[in-house]
Coordinates of C-alpha atoms and ligand atoms in Angstrom, one line a residue:
X701 CA 143.1 265.3 77.0
X702 CA 141.3 266.9 74.2
X703 CA 137.6 266.5 73.9
X704 CA 135.1 267.3 71.0
X705 CA 131.5 268.2 72.2
X706 CA 128.5 268.0 70.0
X707 CA 125.2 269.7 70.9
X708 CA 122.0 269.7 69.0
X709 CA 119.2 269.4 71.5
X710 CA 117.3 272.5 70.4
X711 CA 118.0 275.0 67.7
X712 CA 121.7 275.5 67.9
X713 CA 124.1 273.3 65.9
X714 CA 127.1 273.5 68.2
X715 CA 130.6 272.0 68.3
X716 CA 133.5 272.8 70.5
X717 CA 137.0 271.4 71.1
X718 CA 138.4 271.7 74.6
X719 CA 141.5 270.6 76.4
X720 CA 140.7 269.1 80.0
X721 CA 143.0 268.4 82.9
X722 CA 142.7 267.6 86.6
X723 CA 140.6 265.2 88.8
X724 CA 137.0 265.2 89.9
X725 CA 137.7 267.5 92.8
X726 CA 139.5 269.9 90.6
X727 CA 138.9 269.7 86.8
X728 CA 140.2 272.4 84.6
X729 CA 139.4 273.3 81.2
X730 CA 140.8 275.3 78.3
X731 CA 138.8 276.2 75.2
X732 CA 140.4 275.4 71.9
X733 CA 137.4 276.4 69.6
X734 CA 133.7 276.9 69.8
X735 CA 131.4 277.1 66.8
X736 CA 127.7 277.7 67.0
X737 CA 125.3 277.8 64.1
X738 CA 122.1 279.4 65.4
X739 CA 118.7 278.8 63.8
X740 CA 117.0 281.6 65.6
X741 CA 116.1 283.5 62.4
X742 CA 114.4 280.5 60.8
X743 CA 112.3 279.7 64.1
X744 CA 111.5 283.2 64.9
X745 CA 109.1 283.3 62.1
X746 CA 107.1 280.5 63.8
X747 CA 107.2 282.0 67.2
X748 CA 109.2 278.9 68.7
X749 CA 111.4 276.1 67.7
X750 CA 110.0 273.6 65.0
X751 CA 111.4 270.3 65.5
X752 CA 111.5 268.9 62.0
X753 CA 112.9 272.2 60.7
X754 CA 115.5 272.1 63.6
X755 CA 116.5 268.5 62.5
X756 CA 116.9 269.5 58.9
X757 CA 119.2 272.4 59.8
X758 CA 121.3 270.2 62.1
X759 CA 121.7 267.8 59.1
X760 CA 122.9 270.6 56.9
X761 CA 125.0 272.4 59.5
X762 CA 126.9 269.6 61.3
X763 CA 129.6 269.0 58.9
X764 CA 130.6 272.6 58.1
X765 CA 130.3 273.3 61.9
X766 CA 132.7 270.5 62.6
X767 CA 135.1 271.5 59.9
X768 CA 135.3 275.2 61.3
X769 CA 135.7 273.9 64.8
X770 CA 138.6 271.6 63.9
X771 CA 140.4 274.3 61.8
X772 CA 139.9 277.0 64.6
X773 CA 141.2 274.7 67.3
X774 CA 144.5 274.1 65.6
X775 CA 144.7 270.7 67.0
X776 CA 147.1 268.3 65.2
X777 CA 145.6 266.0 62.5
X778 CA 146.7 262.6 61.4
X779 CA 145.9 261.1 58.0
X780 CA 143.3 258.4 57.7
X781 CA 145.2 255.1 57.6
X782 CA 143.4 253.7 54.6
X783 CA 140.6 255.0 52.3
X784 CA 137.1 254.2 53.5
X785 CA 136.5 250.6 52.3
X786 CA 133.0 249.3 51.2
X787 CA 132.4 247.6 54.5
X788 CA 133.0 250.8 56.4
X789 CA 130.9 252.9 54.2
X790 CA 128.0 250.3 54.7
X791 CA 128.3 250.6 58.4
X792 CA 128.4 254.4 58.2
X793 CA 125.4 254.3 56.0
X794 CA 123.6 252.2 58.5
X795 CA 124.5 254.5 61.4
X796 CA 123.3 257.5 59.4
X797 CA 120.2 255.7 57.7
X798 CA 117.8 258.2 59.4
X799 CA 120.0 261.1 58.1
X800 CA 119.9 260.7 54.4
X801 CA 120.9 264.4 53.8
X802 CA 123.8 264.2 56.1
X803 CA 125.4 260.9 54.8
X804 CA 126.9 262.1 51.4
X805 CA 128.6 265.3 52.9
X806 CA 129.7 263.1 55.8
X807 CA 131.4 260.5 53.8
X808 CA 133.1 263.4 51.6
X809 CA 134.3 265.0 54.7
X810 CA 135.8 262.0 56.2
X811 CA 137.5 261.0 52.9
X812 CA 138.8 264.6 52.3
X813 CA 140.0 265.5 55.8
X814 CA 142.6 264.1 58.3
X815 CA 141.5 263.0 61.7
X816 CA 142.0 265.6 64.5
X817 CA 143.8 264.3 67.5
X818 CA 141.1 264.3 70.0
X819 CA 140.8 261.6 72.6
X820 CA 137.1 261.7 73.3
X821 CA 133.8 262.5 71.4
X822 CA 130.8 263.6 73.5
X823 CA 127.3 264.2 72.5
X824 CA 124.1 265.3 74.2
X825 CA 121.7 262.5 74.7
X826 CA 118.9 264.6 76.2
X827 CA 116.7 266.3 77.4
X828 CA 115.7 268.3 74.4
X829 CA 113.8 267.9 71.1
X830 CA 114.1 264.0 70.3
X831 CA 114.3 264.6 66.5
X832 CA 117.1 267.2 66.9
X833 CA 118.9 265.1 69.5
X834 CA 119.0 261.9 67.1
X835 CA 120.7 263.9 64.4
X836 CA 123.6 264.9 66.7
X837 CA 123.8 261.4 68.1
X838 CA 123.8 259.6 64.9
X839 CA 126.5 262.2 63.5
X840 CA 128.6 261.6 66.7
X841 CA 128.3 257.8 66.4
X842 CA 129.4 257.8 62.8
X843 CA 132.3 260.1 63.6
X844 CA 133.4 257.8 66.5
X845 CA 133.2 254.8 64.2
X846 CA 134.9 256.5 61.3
X847 CA 137.9 257.9 63.3
X848 CA 137.9 255.2 66.0
X849 CA 137.6 257.6 68.8
X850 CA 135.5 256.6 71.9
X851 CA 132.1 258.2 72.3
X852 CA 130.3 259.3 75.5
X853 CA 126.8 260.6 75.9
X854 CA 125.9 263.3 78.4
X855 CA 122.9 265.0 80.0
X856 CA 122.4 268.5 78.5
X857 CA 121.7 269.9 81.9
X858 CA 124.9 268.6 83.4
X859 CA 126.5 270.6 80.6
X860 CA 124.8 273.8 81.9
X861 CA 125.9 272.9 85.4
X862 CA 129.5 272.8 84.6
X863 CA 129.5 275.4 82.0
X864 CA 130.8 278.3 84.6
X865 CA 134.0 276.0 85.2
X866 CA 135.5 277.4 82.1
X867 CA 138.4 279.5 83.3
X868 CA 136.9 279.6 86.7
X869 CA 137.1 277.7 89.9
X870 CA 134.5 276.9 92.4
X871 CA 134.3 275.3 95.9
X872 CA 131.8 272.5 96.8
X873 CA 129.2 272.0 97.8
X874 CA 127.3 274.3 95.4
X875 CA 123.8 275.2 94.7
X876 CA 123.0 275.4 91.0
X877 CA 120.1 277.5 89.7
X878 CA 119.4 276.2 86.3
X879 CA 117.3 278.4 84.2
X880 CA 116.7 277.6 80.5
X881 CA 114.0 277.3 77.9
X882 CA 113.0 273.8 79.1
X883 CA 114.1 273.9 82.9
X884 CA 114.0 275.7 86.0
X885 CA 115.8 273.7 88.7
X886 CA 117.5 274.1 92.0
X887 CA 120.0 271.4 92.5
X888 CA 122.5 270.7 95.3
X889 CA 125.9 269.8 93.8
X890 CA 128.0 267.7 96.3
X891 CA 130.4 266.4 93.7
X892 CA 130.6 267.3 90.0
X893 CA 129.0 264.0 89.2
X894 CA 126.4 264.0 92.1
X895 CA 123.5 266.2 92.2
X896 CA 120.3 266.3 94.3
X897 CA 117.4 268.1 92.9
X898 CA 115.8 270.4 95.5
X899 CA 113.1 271.8 93.3
X900 CA 111.9 272.5 90.0
X901 CA 109.1 274.1 87.9
X902 CA 105.7 272.6 88.1
X903 CA 104.6 274.0 84.7
X904 CA 106.6 276.4 82.4
X905 CA 110.2 276.9 82.6
X906 CA 111.5 280.5 83.2
X907 CA 112.9 280.7 79.6
X908 CA 109.5 279.4 78.4
X909 CA 107.7 282.2 80.2
X910 CA 110.0 284.8 78.7
X911 CA 109.4 283.3 75.2
X912 CA 105.6 283.1 75.6
X913 CA 105.4 286.6 77.1
X914 CA 107.4 287.8 74.3
X915 CA 104.9 286.4 71.9
X916 CA 102.0 288.1 73.8
X917 CA 103.9 291.4 73.5
X918 CA 104.6 290.8 69.7
X919 CA 108.2 290.2 70.2
X920 CA 110.2 287.5 68.2
X921 CA 111.7 284.3 69.5
X922 CA 113.8 283.9 71.6
X923 CA 112.0 286.2 73.9
X924 CA 114.4 286.5 76.8
X925 CA 116.8 289.1 75.3
X926 CA 113.8 290.9 73.5
X927 CA 112.1 291.3 76.9
X928 CA 115.2 292.6 78.5
X929 CA 115.9 295.1 75.8
X930 CA 112.3 296.4 76.0
X931 CA 112.4 296.5 79.9
X932 CA 115.5 298.5 79.8
X933 CA 113.6 301.5 78.4
X934 CA 111.4 301.7 81.5
X935 CA 112.4 304.9 83.2
X936 CA 109.5 305.7 85.6
X937 CA 109.4 305.4 89.4
X938 CA 106.0 303.6 89.5
X939 CA 104.7 300.8 87.3
X940 CA 101.0 300.8 86.9
X941 CA 101.1 297.1 86.1
X942 CA 101.6 294.5 88.7
X943 CA 102.0 290.8 88.2
X944 CA 102.2 287.9 90.9
X945 CA 105.5 286.4 92.2
X946 CA 104.2 282.7 91.9
X947 CA 105.0 280.4 95.0
X948 CA 107.4 282.9 96.4
X949 CA 106.3 282.3 99.9
X950 CA 105.9 278.4 99.6
X951 CA 108.3 276.5 101.8
X952 CA 109.4 274.1 99.1
X953 CA 111.9 274.9 96.3
X954 CA 109.5 274.5 93.4
X955 CA 108.6 277.2 90.8
X956 CA 105.6 277.9 88.8
X957 CA 105.6 280.4 85.8
X958 CA 102.5 279.7 83.9
X959 CA 100.0 281.8 86.2
X960 CA 102.4 284.7 85.8
X961 CA 102.3 284.3 81.9
X962 CA 98.5 284.0 82.1
X963 CA 98.3 287.1 84.2
X964 CA 100.3 289.1 81.4
X965 CA 98.0 287.6 78.9
X966 CA 94.8 288.7 80.6
X967 CA 96.3 292.2 81.2
X968 CA 97.2 292.6 77.6
X969 CA 93.8 291.4 76.5
X970 CA 92.0 293.9 78.6
X971 CA 93.8 296.9 77.2
X972 CA 92.2 298.3 74.1
X973 CA 95.1 299.8 72.4
X974 CA 98.5 298.6 73.7
X975 CA 100.9 301.5 73.5
X976 CA 104.7 301.3 73.4
X977 CA 104.9 302.6 76.9
X978 CA 102.5 299.8 78.1
X979 CA 104.6 297.2 76.4
X980 CA 107.7 298.5 78.0
X981 CA 105.9 298.7 81.5
X982 CA 104.6 295.1 81.2
X983 CA 108.0 293.8 80.1
X984 CA 109.7 295.5 83.0
X985 CA 107.1 294.2 85.6
X986 CA 107.3 290.6 84.2
X987 CA 110.9 290.5 84.1
X988 CA 111.1 291.8 87.7
X989 CA 108.5 289.3 88.9
X990 CA 110.5 286.3 87.4
X991 CA 113.8 287.8 88.9
X992 CA 112.3 288.2 92.3
X993 CA 110.8 284.8 92.4
X994 CA 114.1 283.1 91.2
X995 CA 116.2 285.1 93.6
X996 CA 114.1 284.6 96.7
X997 CA 114.0 280.8 96.3
X998 CA 117.6 280.6 95.5
X999 CA 118.6 282.6 98.6
X1000 CA 116.5 280.4 100.9
X1001 CA 118.2 277.2 99.3
X1002 CA 121.7 278.6 99.7
X1003 CA 121.0 279.5 103.4
X1004 CA 119.4 276.1 104.2
X1005 CA 122.2 274.0 102.6
X1006 CA 125.2 276.2 103.7
X1007 CA 126.8 276.1 100.3
X1008 CA 130.0 277.7 99.4
X1009 CA 129.2 278.5 95.8
X1010 CA 126.2 279.5 93.9
X1011 CA 126.1 278.5 90.2
X1012 CA 123.5 280.2 88.0
X1013 CA 123.4 278.6 84.4
X1014 CA 121.3 278.0 81.3
X1015 CA 120.0 280.5 78.7
X1016 CA 118.2 282.8 81.3
X1017 CA 121.5 283.2 83.1
X1018 CA 122.5 285.6 80.3
X1019 CA 119.9 288.0 81.8
X1020 CA 122.0 290.9 83.3
X1021 CA 119.4 292.1 85.7
X1022 CA 119.1 288.6 87.1
X1023 CA 123.0 288.4 87.4
X1024 CA 123.1 291.8 89.1
X1025 CA 120.2 291.0 91.5
X1026 CA 121.4 287.6 92.7
X1027 CA 124.9 288.6 93.0
X1028 CA 123.9 291.7 95.1
X1029 CA 121.5 289.6 97.4
X1030 CA 124.2 286.9 98.1
X1031 CA 126.7 289.4 98.9
X1032 CA 124.3 290.9 101.5
X1033 CA 123.6 287.3 102.8
X1034 CA 127.1 286.2 103.1
X1035 CA 129.9 287.8 101.1
X1036 CA 132.0 284.6 101.4
X1037 CA 129.7 282.7 99.1
X1038 CA 131.0 282.8 95.5
X1039 CA 128.5 283.5 92.7
X1040 CA 129.4 281.9 89.3
X1041 CA 127.8 282.6 86.0
X1042 CA 129.1 281.1 82.8
X1043 CA 131.4 283.3 80.7
X1044 CA 129.8 285.2 77.8
X1045 CA 128.7 282.8 75.0
X1046 CA 128.4 279.8 77.4
X1047 CA 124.9 280.6 78.9
X1048 CA 122.9 279.5 75.9
X1049 CA 123.5 276.1 74.3
X1050 CA 127.1 275.3 73.2
X1051 CA 129.3 272.3 72.5
X1052 CA 131.9 273.5 75.1
X1053 CA 129.6 272.7 78.1
X1054 CA 128.9 269.3 76.5
X1055 CA 132.6 268.4 76.2
X1056 CA 133.2 269.6 79.8
X1057 CA 130.3 267.5 81.1
X1058 CA 131.9 264.5 79.1
X1059 CA 135.1 265.0 80.9
X1060 CA 133.5 264.7 84.2
X1061 CA 131.7 261.5 83.1
X1062 CA 135.1 260.1 81.9
X1063 CA 136.7 260.9 85.2
X1064 CA 133.7 259.3 87.0
X1065 CA 134.6 256.1 85.1
X1066 CA 131.7 256.0 82.5
X1067 CA 132.4 253.6 79.7
X1068 CA 132.3 254.6 76.1
X1069 CA 129.2 253.7 74.1
X1070 CA 128.7 252.6 70.5
X1071 CA 124.9 252.8 70.7
X1072 CA 123.2 255.8 72.2
X1073 CA 119.5 256.7 72.6
X1074 CA 118.0 260.2 72.5
X1075 CA 115.8 260.8 75.5
X1076 CA 113.8 263.9 75.2
X1077 CA 112.6 264.1 78.8
X1078 CA 115.9 262.8 80.4
X1079 CA 115.9 263.8 84.1
X1080 CA 118.7 265.9 85.6
X1081 CA 121.4 263.7 87.1
X1082 CA 120.5 260.7 84.7
X1083 CA 122.3 259.7 81.5
Ligands
KG4_1142 O1 119.9 277.1 77.7 P1 119.3 277.5 76.3 O2 120.0 278.2 75.4 O3 118.4 276.3 75.8 C1 117.7 275.5 76.5 O4 118.4 274.4 77.0 O5 116.5 275.6 76.6 O6 118.0 278.6 76.9 C2 117.3 279.3 76.0 C3 116.3 280.2 76.8 C4 115.3 280.8 76.0 O7 114.1 280.6 76.5 C5 115.6 282.2 75.9 O8 114.4 283.1 75.8 C6 116.3 282.4 77.3 O9 117.0 281.3 77.4 N1 117.1 283.6 77.3 C7 117.0 284.7 78.2 C8 118.0 285.5 77.8 N2 118.8 285.0 76.9 C9 118.2 283.9 76.7 N3 116.0 284.8 79.0 C10 116.1 286.0 79.7 N4 117.1 286.9 79.6 C11 118.1 286.7 78.6 N5 119.0 287.8 78.4
ZN1143 ZN1 120.2 274.5 77.3

């Protein structure tokens, strides 16, 4: 079946169309099109994502992103049976009443374009910024109504968990290390629709720590790639800076990154004139501290739960040093364990993973919805 996935939980307006096959034990996916309109430049001026600006951009971008995604996918299209009557327009106006900027271009788009032959529309319900989530949800509801295609809501984090399944296979049970701007979680995946959270961050998420430390070092948002770029310039043998590896020896599987960030802040505040060499050394030591902490806890969980696969997903999984370190350490521990990262372009937010998570929900028997609520703090495993 063909599935259209819509993602607007943060600062990316993302829509993908995929083709999905197989059952819950062995789902397979093919990407037909992925379009992402990133708002990074807009938010970087503010040092982080500004929710009402994100909402405004989603309203502006959703229709053109959808248009592009349909064209790129080359899916067949069918003509709208009849022109939109007043009753339908009224209903669409009601669904989009909180999106006044979106409504006129939405109607124009529906009237001018044929319906793509997709079987299911999937949208992120949470977690994320509620203002941003609502725009995607209202858009998805309006599309579902106008085209008469069923709609399923999904959990954004379920999307990250299944994201490595595009063009890759994995054996269950798996352990998932989810590291994004809002989340740091270790989850045991027994089935693709059943997780058990083993541990999570008690304060800042790993990506959030990258973003905050980047700001301390005067680097733009998002901080993860910026810190990595700076850290790569570190060529010395010894680092004069040393930061804590928070909770690395604790017996549980929880994380904490706010102390590490504060430690960087105090270090920087003590330095009278921060040189480029200092910034490079601090970025390097900070990155290593995060990676060592994540790797150590993940390895312990892999050992304890005897999993066959390790999934590392979420924005921070784009970090090449994290990828190299975890892969090397798992190989040392047990070379039979498969380590899966998402393909390039699927680590950070995208509509592909949302469509994939929707297929899993469809296979699990979830019924389509006409009304969906955004839930900013939706926990992992809940919809
Ligand atoms: O999954 P994602 O796109 O959005 C959320 O769901 O939060 O993750 C975004 C986060 C940001 O905090 C960003 O700084 C971080 O992922 N990130 C990275 C890298 N690329 C993105 N962190 C470390 N290294 C990277 N290369
Ligand atoms: Zn995400």
